[in-house]
CSV table of C-alpha atoms in Angstrom, one decimal:
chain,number,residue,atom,x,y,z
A,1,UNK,CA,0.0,0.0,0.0
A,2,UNK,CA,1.3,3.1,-0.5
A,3,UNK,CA,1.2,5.4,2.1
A,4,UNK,CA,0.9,9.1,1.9
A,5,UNK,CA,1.9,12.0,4.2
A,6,UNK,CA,1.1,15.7,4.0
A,7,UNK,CA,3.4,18.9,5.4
A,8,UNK,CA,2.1,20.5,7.3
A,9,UNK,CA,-1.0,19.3,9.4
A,10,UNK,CA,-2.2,23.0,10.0
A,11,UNK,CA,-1.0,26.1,7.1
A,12,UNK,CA,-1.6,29.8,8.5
A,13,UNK,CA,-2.0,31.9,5.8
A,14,UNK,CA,-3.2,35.7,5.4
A,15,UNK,CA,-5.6,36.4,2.6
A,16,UNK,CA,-3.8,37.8,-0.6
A,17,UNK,CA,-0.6,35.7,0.3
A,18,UNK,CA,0.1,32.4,-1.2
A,19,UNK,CA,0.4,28.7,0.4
A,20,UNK,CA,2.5,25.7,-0.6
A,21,UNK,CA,1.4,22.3,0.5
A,22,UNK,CA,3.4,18.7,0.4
A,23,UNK,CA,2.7,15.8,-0.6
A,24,UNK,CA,5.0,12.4,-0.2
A,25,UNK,CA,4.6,9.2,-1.3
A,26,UNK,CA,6.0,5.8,-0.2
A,27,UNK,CA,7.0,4.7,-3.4
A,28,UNK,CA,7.3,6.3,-6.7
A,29,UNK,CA,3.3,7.2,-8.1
A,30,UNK,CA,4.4,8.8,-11.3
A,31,UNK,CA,2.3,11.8,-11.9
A,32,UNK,CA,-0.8,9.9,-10.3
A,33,UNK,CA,-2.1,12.5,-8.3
A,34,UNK,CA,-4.7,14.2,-7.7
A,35,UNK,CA,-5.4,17.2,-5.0
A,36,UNK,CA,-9.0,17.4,-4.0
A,37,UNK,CA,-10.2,20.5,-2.0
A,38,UNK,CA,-12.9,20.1,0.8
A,39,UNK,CA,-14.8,22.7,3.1
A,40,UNK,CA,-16.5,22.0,6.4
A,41,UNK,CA,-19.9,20.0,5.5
A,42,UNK,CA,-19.1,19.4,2.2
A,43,UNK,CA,-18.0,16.8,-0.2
A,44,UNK,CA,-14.2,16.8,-1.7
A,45,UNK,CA,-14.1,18.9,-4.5
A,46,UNK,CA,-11.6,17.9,-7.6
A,47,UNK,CA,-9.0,20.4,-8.0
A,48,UNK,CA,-5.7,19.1,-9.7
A,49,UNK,CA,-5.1,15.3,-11.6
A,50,UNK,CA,-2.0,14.3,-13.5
A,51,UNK,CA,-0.1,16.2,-10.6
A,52,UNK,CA,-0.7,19.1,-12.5
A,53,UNK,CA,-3.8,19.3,-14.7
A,54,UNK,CA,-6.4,21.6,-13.1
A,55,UNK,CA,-9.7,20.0,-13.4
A,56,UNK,CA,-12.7,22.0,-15.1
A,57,UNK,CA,-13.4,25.3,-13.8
A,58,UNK,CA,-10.5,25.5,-11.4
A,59,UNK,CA,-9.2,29.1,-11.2
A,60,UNK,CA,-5.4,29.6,-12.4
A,61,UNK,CA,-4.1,30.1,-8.8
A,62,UNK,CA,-4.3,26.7,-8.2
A,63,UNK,CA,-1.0,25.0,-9.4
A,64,UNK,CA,-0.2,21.6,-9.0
A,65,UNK,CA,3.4,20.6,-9.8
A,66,UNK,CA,5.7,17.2,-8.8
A,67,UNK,CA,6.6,13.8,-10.1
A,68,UNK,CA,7.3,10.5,-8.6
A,69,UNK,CA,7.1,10.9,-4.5
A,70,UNK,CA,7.4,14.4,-4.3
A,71,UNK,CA,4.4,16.7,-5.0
A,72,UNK,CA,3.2,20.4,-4.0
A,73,UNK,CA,0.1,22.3,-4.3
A,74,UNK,CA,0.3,26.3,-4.5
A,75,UNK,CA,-2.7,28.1,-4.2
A,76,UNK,CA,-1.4,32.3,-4.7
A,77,UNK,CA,-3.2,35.0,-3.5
A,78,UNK,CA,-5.4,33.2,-1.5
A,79,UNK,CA,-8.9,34.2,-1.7
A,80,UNK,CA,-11.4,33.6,1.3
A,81,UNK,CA,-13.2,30.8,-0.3
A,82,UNK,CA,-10.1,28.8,-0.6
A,83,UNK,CA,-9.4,28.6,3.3
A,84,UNK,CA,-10.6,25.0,3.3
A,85,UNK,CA,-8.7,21.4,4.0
A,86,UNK,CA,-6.8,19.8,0.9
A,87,UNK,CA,-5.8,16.2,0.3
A,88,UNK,CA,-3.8,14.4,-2.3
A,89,UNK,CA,-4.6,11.2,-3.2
A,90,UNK,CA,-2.6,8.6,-5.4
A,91,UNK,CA,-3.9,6.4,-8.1
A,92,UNK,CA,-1.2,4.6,-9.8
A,93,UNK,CA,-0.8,1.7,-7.3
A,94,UNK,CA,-4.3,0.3,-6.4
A,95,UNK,CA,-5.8,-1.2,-4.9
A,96,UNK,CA,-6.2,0.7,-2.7
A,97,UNK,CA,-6.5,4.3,-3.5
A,98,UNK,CA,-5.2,6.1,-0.8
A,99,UNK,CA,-5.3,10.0,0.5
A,100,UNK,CA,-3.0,11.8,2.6
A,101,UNK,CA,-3.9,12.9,5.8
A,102,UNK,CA,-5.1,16.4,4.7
A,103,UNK,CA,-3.4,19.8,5.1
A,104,UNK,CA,-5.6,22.3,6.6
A,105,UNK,CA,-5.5,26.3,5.5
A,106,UNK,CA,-6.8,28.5,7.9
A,107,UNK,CA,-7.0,32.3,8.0
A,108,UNK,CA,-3.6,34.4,9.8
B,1,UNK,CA,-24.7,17.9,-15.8
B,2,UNK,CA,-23.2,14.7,-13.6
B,3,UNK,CA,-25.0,14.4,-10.3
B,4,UNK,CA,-24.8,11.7,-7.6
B,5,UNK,CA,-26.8,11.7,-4.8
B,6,UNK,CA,-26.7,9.2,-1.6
B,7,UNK,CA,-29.6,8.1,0.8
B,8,UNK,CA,-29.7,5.2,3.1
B,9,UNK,CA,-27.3,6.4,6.2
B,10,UNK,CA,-28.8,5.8,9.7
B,11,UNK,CA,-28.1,5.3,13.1
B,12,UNK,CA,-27.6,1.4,13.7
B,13,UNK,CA,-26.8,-1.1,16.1
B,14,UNK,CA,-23.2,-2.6,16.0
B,15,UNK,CA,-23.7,-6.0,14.1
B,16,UNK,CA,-26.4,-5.0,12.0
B,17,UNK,CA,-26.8,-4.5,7.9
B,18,UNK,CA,-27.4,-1.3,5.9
B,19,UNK,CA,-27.6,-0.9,2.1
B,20,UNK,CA,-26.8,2.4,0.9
B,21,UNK,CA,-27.7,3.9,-2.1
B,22,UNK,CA,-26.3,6.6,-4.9
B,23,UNK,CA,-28.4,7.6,-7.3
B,24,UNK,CA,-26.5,9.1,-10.8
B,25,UNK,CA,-27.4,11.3,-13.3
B,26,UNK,CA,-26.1,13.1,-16.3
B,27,UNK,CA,-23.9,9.6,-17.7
B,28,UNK,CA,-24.5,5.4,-17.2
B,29,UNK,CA,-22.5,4.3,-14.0
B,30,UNK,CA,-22.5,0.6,-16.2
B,31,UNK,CA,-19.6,2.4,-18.3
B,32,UNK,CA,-17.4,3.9,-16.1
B,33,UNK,CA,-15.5,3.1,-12.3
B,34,UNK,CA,-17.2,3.9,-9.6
B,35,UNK,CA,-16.3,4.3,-6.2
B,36,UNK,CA,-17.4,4.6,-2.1
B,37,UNK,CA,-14.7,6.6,0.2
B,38,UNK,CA,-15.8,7.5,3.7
B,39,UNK,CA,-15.1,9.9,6.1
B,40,UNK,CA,-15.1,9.1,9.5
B,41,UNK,CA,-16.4,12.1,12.0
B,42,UNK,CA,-12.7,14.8,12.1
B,43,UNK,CA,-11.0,12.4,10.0
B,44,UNK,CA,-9.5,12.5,6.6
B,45,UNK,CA,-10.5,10.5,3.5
B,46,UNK,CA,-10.8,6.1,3.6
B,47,UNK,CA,-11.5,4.6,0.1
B,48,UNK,CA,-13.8,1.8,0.8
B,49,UNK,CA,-14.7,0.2,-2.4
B,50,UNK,CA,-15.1,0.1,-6.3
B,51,UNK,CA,-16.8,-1.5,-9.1
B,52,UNK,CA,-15.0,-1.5,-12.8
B,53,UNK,CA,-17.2,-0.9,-15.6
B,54,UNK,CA,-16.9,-4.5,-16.6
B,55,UNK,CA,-17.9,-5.5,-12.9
B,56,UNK,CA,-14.8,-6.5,-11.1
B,57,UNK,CA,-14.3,-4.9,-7.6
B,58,UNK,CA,-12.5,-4.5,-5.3
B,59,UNK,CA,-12.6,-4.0,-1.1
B,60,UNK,CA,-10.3,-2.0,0.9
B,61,UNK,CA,-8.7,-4.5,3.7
B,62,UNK,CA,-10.7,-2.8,6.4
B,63,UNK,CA,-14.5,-4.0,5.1
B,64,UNK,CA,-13.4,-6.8,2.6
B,65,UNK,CA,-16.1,-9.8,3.5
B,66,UNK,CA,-18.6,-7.4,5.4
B,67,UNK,CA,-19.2,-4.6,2.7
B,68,UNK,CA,-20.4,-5.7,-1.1
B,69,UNK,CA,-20.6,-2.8,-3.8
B,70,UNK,CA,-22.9,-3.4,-6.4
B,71,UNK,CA,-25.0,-1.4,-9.6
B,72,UNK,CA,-28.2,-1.3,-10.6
B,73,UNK,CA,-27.9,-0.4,-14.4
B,74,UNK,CA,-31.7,-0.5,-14.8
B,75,UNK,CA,-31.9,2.6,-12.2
B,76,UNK,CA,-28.2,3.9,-12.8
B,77,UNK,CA,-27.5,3.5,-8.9
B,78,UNK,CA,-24.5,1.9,-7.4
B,79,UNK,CA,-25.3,0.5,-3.7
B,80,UNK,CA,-23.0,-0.7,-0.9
B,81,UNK,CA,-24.4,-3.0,1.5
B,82,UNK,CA,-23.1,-3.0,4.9
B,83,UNK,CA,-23.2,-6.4,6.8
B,84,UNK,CA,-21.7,-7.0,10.6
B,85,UNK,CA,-20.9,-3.3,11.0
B,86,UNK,CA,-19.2,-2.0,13.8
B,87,UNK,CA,-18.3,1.5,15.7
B,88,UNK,CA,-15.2,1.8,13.8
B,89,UNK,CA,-17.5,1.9,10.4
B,90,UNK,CA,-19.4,5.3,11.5
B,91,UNK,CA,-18.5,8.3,8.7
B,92,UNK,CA,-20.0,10.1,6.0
B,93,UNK,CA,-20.3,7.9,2.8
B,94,UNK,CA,-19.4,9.5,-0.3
B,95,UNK,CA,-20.0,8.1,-3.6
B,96,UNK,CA,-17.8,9.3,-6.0
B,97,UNK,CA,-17.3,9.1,-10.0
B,98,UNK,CA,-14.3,7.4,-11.6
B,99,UNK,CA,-12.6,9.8,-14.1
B,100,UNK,CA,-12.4,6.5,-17.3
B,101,UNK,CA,-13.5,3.2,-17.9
B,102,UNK,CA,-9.6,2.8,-18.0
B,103,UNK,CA,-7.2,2.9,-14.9
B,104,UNK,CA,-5.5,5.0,-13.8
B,105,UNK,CA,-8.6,6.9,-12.3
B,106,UNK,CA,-9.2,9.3,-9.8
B,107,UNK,CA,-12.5,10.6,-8.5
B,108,UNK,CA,-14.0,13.5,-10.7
B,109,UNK,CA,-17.5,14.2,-9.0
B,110,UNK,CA,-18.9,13.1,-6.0
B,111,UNK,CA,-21.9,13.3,-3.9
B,112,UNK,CA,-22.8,14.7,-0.7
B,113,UNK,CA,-22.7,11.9,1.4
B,114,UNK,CA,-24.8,10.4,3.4
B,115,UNK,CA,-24.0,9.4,7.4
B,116,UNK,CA,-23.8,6.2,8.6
B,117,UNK,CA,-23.8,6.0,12.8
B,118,UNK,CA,-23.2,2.3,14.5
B,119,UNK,CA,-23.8,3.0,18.2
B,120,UNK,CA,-25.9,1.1,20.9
């Protein structure tokens, strides 16, 4: 199974800046990942696939970039709607399909 | 437009059944992966199960022999029923869309989930 972890737990960010958020696998997933986005009460929200490839109607300051074990989400000039909790999952070595832990942005 | 929408979460006693139910719209479920990932309550994201689109599927280790997915073409609803469940299996159940009838696939839409609670 491969197991992956998320840096950090908890992000502090001021609106207008930007955030960068890890990603590691256990073993090499190629550029199977995806980032999903989820608020409080809501269901996970595709953001990024192919480590990279914004999903439909994702707004450019969403960037998804990595390859192999490494991966990192950017989200620049944060906007209040994107204070939210993000997760990565992997899909090249199933089953099963496994998500990080999730990396949670909160307002400074 | 793709919509999925889940019913059939209650509270239930430890060691008793529950089918749930995900009702799709806007494509055939038959022709595409999909999938069940729960949530347990402050927890992060479990993928539970998925069906192929040629009906091979597959369990995580955590509800293989107790949990069956299956779809009802005929209705376009996938269903997961829940045998022997226990405290641990309490979360939010999402049903989610595969992105292909081809692996590799992620999840592209899901529903909003519906809550399963196994407490005496």
């Amino acid at each position: 199974e491969v197991v992956m972890t998320q840096s950090p737990a908890t992000l502090s960010v001021s609106p207008g800046e930007s955030a960068t958020l890890s990603c590691r696998a256990s073993q090499s997933v190629g550029s199977n990942l995806a980032w999903y986005q989820q608020k409080p009460g809501q269901a996970p929200r595709l953001l990024i696939y192919g480590a990279s490839t914004r999903a439909t109607g994702i707004p450019a300051r969403f960037s998804g970039s990595g390859s192999g074990t490494e991966f990192t989400l950017t989200i620049s000039s944060l906007q209040s709607e994107d204070f939210a909790v993000y997760y990565c999952q992997q899909y090249n070595n199933w089953p099963p399909w496994t998500f990080g832990q999730g990396t949670k942005v909160e307002i400074k | 437009d793709v919509q999925l929408v889940e019913s059939g979460g209650i509270l239930i006693q430890p060691g008793g059944s529950l089918r749930l139910s995900c009702a799709a719209s806007g494509f055939t479920i038959s022709s595409i992966y999909m999938s069940w990932v729960r949530q347990a309550p402050g927890k992060g994201l479990e993928w539970v199960s998925l069906v192929y689109s040629s009906g091979s599927t597959y369990y995580a280790d955590s509800v293989r022999g107790r949990f069956t997915i299956s779809r009802d073409n005929s209705k376009n609803t996938l269903h997961l029923q829940m045998n022997s469940l226990r405290a641990e299996d309490t979360a939010v159940y999402y049903c989610a869309r595969g992105s292909s009838s081809w692996p590799p696939v992620y999840f592209d839409y899901w529903g909003q989930g519906t809550l399963v609670t196994v407490s005496s």
